[in-house]
Short mmCIF file of C-alpha atoms and ligand atoms in Angstrom, two decimals:
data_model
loop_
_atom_site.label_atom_id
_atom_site.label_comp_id
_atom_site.label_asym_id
_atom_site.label_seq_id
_atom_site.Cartn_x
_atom_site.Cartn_y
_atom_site.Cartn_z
CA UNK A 1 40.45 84.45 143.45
CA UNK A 2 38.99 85.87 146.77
CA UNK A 3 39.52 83.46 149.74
CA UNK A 4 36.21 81.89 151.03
CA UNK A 5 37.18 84.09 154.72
CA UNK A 6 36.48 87.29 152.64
CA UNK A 7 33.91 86.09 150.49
CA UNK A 8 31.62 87.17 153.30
CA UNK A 9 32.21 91.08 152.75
CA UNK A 10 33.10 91.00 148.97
CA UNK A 11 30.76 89.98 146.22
CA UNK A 12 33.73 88.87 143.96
CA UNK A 13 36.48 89.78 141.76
CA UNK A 14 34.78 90.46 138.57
CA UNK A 15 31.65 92.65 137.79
CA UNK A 16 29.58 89.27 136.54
CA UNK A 17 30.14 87.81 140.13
CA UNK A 18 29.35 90.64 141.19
CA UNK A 19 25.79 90.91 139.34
CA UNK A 20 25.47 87.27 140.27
CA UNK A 21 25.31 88.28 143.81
CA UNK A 22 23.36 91.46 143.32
CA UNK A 23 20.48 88.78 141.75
CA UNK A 24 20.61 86.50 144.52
CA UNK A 25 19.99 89.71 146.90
CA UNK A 26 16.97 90.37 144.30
CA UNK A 27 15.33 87.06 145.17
CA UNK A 28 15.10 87.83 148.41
CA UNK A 29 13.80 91.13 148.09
CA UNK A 30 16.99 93.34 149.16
CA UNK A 31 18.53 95.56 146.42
CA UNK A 32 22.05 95.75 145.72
CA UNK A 33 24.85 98.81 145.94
CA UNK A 34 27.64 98.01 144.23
CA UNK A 35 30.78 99.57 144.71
CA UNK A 36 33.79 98.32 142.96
CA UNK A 37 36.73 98.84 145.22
CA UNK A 38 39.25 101.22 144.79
CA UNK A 39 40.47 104.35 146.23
CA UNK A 40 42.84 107.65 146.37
CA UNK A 41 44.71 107.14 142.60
CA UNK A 42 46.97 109.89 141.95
CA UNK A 43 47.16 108.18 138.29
CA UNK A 44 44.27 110.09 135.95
CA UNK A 45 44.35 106.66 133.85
CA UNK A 46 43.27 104.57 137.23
CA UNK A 47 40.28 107.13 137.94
CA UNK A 48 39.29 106.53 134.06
CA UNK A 49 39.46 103.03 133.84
CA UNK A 50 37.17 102.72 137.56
CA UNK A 51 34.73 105.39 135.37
CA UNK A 52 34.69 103.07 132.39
CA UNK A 53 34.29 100.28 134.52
CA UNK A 54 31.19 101.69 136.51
CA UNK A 55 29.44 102.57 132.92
CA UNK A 56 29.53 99.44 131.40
CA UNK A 57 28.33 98.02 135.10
CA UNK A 58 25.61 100.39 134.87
CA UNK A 59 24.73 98.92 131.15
CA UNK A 60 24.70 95.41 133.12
CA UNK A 61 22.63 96.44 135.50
CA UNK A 62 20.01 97.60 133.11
CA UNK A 63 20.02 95.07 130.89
CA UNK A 64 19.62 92.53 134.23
CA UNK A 65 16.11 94.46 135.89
CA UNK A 66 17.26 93.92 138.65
CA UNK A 67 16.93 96.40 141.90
CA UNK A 68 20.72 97.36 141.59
CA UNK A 69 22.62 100.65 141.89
CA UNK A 70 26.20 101.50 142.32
CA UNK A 71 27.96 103.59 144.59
CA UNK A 72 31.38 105.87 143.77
CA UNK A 73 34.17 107.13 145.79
CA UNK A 74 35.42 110.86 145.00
CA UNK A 75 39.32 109.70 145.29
CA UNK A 76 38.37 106.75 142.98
CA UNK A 77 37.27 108.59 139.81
CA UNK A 78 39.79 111.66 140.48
CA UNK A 79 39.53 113.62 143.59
CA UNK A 80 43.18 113.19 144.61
CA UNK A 81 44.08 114.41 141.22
CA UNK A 82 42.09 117.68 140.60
CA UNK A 83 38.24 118.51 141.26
CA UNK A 84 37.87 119.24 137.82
CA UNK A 85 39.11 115.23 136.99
CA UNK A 86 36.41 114.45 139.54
CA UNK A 87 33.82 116.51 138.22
CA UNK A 88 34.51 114.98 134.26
CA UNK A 89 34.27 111.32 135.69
CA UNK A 90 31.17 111.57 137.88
CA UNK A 91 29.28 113.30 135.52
CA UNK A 92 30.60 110.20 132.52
CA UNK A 93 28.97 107.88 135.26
CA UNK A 94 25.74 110.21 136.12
CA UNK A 95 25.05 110.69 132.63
CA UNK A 96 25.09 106.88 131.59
CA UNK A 97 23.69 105.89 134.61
CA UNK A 98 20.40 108.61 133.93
CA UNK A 99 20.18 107.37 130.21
CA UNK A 100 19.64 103.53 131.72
CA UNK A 101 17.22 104.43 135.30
CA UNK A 102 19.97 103.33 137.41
CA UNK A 103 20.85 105.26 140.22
CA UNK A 104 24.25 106.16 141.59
CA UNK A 105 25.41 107.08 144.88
CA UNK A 106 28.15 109.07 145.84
CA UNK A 107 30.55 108.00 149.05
CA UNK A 108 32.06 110.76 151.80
CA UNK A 109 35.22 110.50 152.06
CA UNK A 110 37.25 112.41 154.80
CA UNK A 111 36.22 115.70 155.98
CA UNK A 112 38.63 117.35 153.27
CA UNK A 113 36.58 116.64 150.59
CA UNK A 114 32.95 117.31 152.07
CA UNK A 115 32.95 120.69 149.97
CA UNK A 116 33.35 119.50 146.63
CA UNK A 117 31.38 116.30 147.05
CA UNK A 118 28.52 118.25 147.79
CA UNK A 119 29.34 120.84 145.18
CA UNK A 120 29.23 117.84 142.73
CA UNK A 121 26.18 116.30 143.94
CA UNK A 122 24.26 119.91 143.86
CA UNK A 123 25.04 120.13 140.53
CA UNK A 124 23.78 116.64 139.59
CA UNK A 125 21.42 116.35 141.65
CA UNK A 126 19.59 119.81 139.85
CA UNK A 127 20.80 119.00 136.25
CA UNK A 128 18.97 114.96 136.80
CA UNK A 129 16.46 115.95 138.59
CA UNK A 130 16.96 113.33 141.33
CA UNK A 131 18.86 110.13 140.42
CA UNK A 132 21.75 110.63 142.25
CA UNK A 133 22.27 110.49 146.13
CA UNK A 134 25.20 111.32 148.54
CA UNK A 135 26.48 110.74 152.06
CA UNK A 136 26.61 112.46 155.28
CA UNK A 137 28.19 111.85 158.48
CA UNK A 138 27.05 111.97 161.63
CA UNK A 139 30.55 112.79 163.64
CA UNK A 140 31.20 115.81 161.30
CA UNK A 141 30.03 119.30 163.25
CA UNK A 142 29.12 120.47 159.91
CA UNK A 143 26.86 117.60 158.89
CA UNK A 144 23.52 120.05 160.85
CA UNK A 145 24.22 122.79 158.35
CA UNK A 146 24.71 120.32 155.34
CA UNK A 147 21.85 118.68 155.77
CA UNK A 148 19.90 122.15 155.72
CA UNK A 149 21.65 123.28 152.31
CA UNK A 150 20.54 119.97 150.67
CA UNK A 151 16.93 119.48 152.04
CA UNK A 152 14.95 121.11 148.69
CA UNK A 153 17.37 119.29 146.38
CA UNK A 154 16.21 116.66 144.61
CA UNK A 155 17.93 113.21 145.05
CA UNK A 156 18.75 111.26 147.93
CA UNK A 157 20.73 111.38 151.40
CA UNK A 158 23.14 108.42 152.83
CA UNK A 159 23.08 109.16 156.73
CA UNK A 160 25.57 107.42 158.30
CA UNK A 161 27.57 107.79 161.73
CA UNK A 162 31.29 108.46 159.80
CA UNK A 163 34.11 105.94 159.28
CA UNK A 164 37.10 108.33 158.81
CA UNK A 165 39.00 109.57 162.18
CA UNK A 166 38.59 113.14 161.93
CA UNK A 167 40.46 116.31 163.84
CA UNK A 168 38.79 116.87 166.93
CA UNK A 169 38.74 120.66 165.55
CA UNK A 170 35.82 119.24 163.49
CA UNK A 171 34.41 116.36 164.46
CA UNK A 172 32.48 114.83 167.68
CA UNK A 173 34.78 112.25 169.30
CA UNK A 174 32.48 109.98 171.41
CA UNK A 175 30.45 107.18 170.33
CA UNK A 176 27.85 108.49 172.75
CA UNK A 177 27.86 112.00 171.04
CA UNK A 178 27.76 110.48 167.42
CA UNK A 179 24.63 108.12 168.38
CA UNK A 180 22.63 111.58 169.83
CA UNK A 181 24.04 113.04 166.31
CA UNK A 182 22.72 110.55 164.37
CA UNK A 183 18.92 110.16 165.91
CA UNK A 184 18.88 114.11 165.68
CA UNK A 185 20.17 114.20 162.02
CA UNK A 186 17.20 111.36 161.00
CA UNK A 187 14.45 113.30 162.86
CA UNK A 188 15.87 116.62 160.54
CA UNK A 189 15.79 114.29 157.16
CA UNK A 190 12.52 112.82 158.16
CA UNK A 191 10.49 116.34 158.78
CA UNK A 192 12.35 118.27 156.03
CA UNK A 193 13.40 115.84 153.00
CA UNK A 194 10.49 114.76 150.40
CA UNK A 195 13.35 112.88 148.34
CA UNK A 196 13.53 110.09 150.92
CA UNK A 197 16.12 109.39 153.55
CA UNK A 198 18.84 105.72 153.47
CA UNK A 199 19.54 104.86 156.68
CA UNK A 200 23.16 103.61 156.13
CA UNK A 201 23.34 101.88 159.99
CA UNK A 202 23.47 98.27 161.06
CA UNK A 203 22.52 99.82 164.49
CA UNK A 204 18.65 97.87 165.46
CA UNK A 205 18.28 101.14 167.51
CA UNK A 206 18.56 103.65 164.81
CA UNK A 207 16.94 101.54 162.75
CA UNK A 208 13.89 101.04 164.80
CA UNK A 209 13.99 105.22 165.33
CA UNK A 210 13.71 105.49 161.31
CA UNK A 211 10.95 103.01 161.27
CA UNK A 212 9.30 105.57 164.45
CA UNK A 213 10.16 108.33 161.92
CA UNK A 214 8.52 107.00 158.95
CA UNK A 215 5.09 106.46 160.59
CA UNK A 216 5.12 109.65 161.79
CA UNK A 217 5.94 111.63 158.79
CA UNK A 218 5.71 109.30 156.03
CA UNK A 219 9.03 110.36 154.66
CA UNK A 220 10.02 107.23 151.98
CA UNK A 221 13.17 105.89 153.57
CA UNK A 222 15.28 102.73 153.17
CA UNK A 223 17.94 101.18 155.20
CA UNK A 224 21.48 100.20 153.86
CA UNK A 225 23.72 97.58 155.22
CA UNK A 226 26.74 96.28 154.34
CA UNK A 227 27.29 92.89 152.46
CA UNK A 228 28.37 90.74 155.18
CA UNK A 229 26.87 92.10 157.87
CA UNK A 230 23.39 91.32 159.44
CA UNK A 231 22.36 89.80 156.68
CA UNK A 232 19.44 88.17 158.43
CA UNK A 233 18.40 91.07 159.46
CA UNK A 234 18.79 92.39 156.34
CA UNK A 235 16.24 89.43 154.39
CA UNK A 236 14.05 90.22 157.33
CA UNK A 237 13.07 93.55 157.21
CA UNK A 238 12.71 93.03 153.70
CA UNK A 239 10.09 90.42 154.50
CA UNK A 240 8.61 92.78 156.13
CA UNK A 241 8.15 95.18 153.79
CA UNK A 242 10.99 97.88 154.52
CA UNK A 243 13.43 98.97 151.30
CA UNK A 244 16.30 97.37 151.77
CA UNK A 245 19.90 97.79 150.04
CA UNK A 246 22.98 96.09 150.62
CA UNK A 247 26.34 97.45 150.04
CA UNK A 248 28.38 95.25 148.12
CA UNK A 249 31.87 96.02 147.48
CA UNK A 250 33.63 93.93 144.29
CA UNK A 251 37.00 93.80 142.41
CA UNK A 252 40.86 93.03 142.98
CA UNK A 253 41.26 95.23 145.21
CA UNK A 254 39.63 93.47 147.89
CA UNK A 255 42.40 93.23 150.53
CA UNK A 256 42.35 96.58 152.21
CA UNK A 257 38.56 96.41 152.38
CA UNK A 258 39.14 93.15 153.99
CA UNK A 259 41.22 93.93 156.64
CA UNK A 260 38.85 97.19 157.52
CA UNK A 261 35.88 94.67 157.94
CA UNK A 262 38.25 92.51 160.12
CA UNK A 263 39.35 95.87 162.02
CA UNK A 264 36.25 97.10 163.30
CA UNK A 265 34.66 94.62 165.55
CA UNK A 266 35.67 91.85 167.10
CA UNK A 267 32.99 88.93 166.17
CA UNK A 268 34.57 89.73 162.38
CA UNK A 269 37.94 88.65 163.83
CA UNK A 270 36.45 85.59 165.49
CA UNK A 271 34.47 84.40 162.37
CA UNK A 272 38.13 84.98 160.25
CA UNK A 273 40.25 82.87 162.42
CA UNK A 274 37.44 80.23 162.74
CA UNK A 275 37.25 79.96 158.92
CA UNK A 276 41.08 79.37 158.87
CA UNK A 277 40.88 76.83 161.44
CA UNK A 278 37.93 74.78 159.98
P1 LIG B 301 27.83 101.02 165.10
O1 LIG B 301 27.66 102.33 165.79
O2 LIG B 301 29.21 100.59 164.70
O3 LIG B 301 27.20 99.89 165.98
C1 LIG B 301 25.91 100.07 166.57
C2 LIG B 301 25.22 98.73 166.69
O4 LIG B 301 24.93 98.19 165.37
C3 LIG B 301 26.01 97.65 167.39
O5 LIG B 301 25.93 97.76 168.79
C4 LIG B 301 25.34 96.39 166.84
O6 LIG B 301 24.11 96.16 167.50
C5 LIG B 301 25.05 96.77 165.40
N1 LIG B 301 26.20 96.37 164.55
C6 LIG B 301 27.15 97.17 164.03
N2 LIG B 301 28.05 96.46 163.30
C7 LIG B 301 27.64 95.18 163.37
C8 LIG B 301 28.16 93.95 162.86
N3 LIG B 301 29.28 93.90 162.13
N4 LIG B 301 27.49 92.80 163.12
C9 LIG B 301 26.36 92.81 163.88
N5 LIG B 301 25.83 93.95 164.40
C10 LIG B 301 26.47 95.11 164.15
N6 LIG B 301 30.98 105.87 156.20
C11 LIG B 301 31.52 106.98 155.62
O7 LIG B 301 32.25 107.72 156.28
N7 LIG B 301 31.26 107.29 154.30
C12 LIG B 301 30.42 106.52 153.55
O8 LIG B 301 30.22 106.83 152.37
C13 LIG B 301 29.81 105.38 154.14
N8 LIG B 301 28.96 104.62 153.45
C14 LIG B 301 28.31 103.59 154.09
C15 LIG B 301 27.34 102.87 153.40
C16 LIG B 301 26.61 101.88 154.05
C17 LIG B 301 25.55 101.15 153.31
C18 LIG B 301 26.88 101.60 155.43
C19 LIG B 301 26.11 100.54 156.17
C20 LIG B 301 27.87 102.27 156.09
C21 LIG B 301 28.60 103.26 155.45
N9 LIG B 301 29.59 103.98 156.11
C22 LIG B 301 30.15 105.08 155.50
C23 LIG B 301 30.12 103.51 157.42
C24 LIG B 301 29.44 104.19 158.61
O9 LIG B 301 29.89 105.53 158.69
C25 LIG B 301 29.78 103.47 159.94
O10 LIG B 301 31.17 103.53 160.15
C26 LIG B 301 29.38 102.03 160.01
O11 LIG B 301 28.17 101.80 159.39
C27 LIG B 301 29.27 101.58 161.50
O12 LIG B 301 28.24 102.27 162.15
P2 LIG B 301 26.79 101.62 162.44
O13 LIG B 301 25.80 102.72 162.48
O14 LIG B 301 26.52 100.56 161.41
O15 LIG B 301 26.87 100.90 163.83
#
């Protein structure tokens, strides 16, 4: 069972918890990502088992009408192994997920695998017509040039600011660079992209710059957060109007995610040890 001090970032350990959750968002009017946890197998029955997992979650999903989708890392369903493993697993998930209407989202991993993620989404993206959506990041020097090769596509685009600590050979270092990145990369999506822009940022400025954005191109966008944080924020621009999704992460393998939540800012560490103390 998941400790109530990481019950805050993780929806649960089982994919029913996890659609329990991904209901309550419903109610108050913010849709749900899942993502079951899990990452970098070298084992081709581990990236098999997460792919059968995230079809009969999809068949959940559908069968709950609720405003749920899932999201997939490469190095979970095979990347580590061989594209071509990769490749046979996303398009199991893509495939079930188009026969239901439920649509699936593809992480970035490190800058090593940027080529063939996008390579796989192209692909998808053409064969679906849409239905599938991927993520770029904001640090990566490359991300400009990215964004240009997948504005006609159909489907969706995940801008976010990066969590992996890249070479410097490829990557901008400082947080002030990677903020001017970022605003520059959502003015490109907004002019350019009919297929609608996330906004996968629990920054109020960027988020405000979308909302700029949106008026003055009427691009269809929606923001993404993750489960745990902002979550007022979250309900509220919901209220509001705005398309909302949550990230929510699920499974065992909870632990590692955990500690990355705990990791990254310090209010996170504060709210852990006061859990343990209460
Ligand atoms: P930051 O630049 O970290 O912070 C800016 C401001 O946002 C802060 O000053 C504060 O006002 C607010 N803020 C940020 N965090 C908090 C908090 N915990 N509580 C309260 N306020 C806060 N990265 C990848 O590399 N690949 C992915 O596939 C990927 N998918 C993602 C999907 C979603 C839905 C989200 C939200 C993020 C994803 N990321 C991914 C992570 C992303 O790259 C960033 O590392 C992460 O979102 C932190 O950047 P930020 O824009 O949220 O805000």
């Amino acid at each position: 069972m998941i400790p109530p001090i990481a019950n805050k970032f993780v929806a649960g350990e089982s994919p029913s918890l996890a659609l329990d959750h991904a209901t309550r968002n419903h109610t108050y009017g913010v849709g749900t990502i899942l993502n079951l946890l899990g990452e970098h197998y070298d084992n081709p029955k581990e990236a098999a088992a997460d792919t059968e997992a995230y079809c009969l979650l999809i068949d959940d999903i559908a069968s709950l009408e609720i405003d749920a989708c899932v999201s997939v890392k490469p190095s979970q369903i095979g990347l580590d192994i061989s594209a071509e493993v990769f490749e046979t697993n996303l398009h199991q998930i893509v495939e079930q997920a188009a026969e239901r209407d439920v649509f699936v989202w593809i992480d970035m991993e490190d800058y090593t695998t940027t080529d063939v993620t996008l390579d796989a989404y192209e692909e998808l993206a053409l064969k679906y017509d849409g239905g599938v959506g991927v993520c770029l990041q904001a640090n990566l020097k490359r991300t400009r040039e990215d964004l240009d090769r997948l504005a006609d596509l159909p489907g969706k685009i995940r801008l976010v600011k990066g969590a992996y600590d890249e070479p410097k050979s490829v990557s901008y270092k400082d947080k002030t660079r990677v903020d001017e990145e970022y605003r520059a990369l959502l003015e490109a999506a907004f002019k350019h992209r009919d297929g609608g822009v996330a906004v996968g940022s629990h920054d109020p400025e960027m988020i405000e710059y979308a909302r700029q954005l949106h008026e003055e191109y009427g691009t269809p966008y929606e923001i993404q957060m993750l489960m745990g944080v902002r979550k007022d924020a979250q309900r509220n621009l919901a209220a509001e109007d705005v398309t909302v999704y949550q990230y929510a992460p699920y499974g065992s393998r909870w632990l590692l995610y955990f500690y990355r939540r705990l990791r990254e800012r310090k209010e996170n560490l504060f709210f852990a040890a006061r859990a343990v103390v209460q």
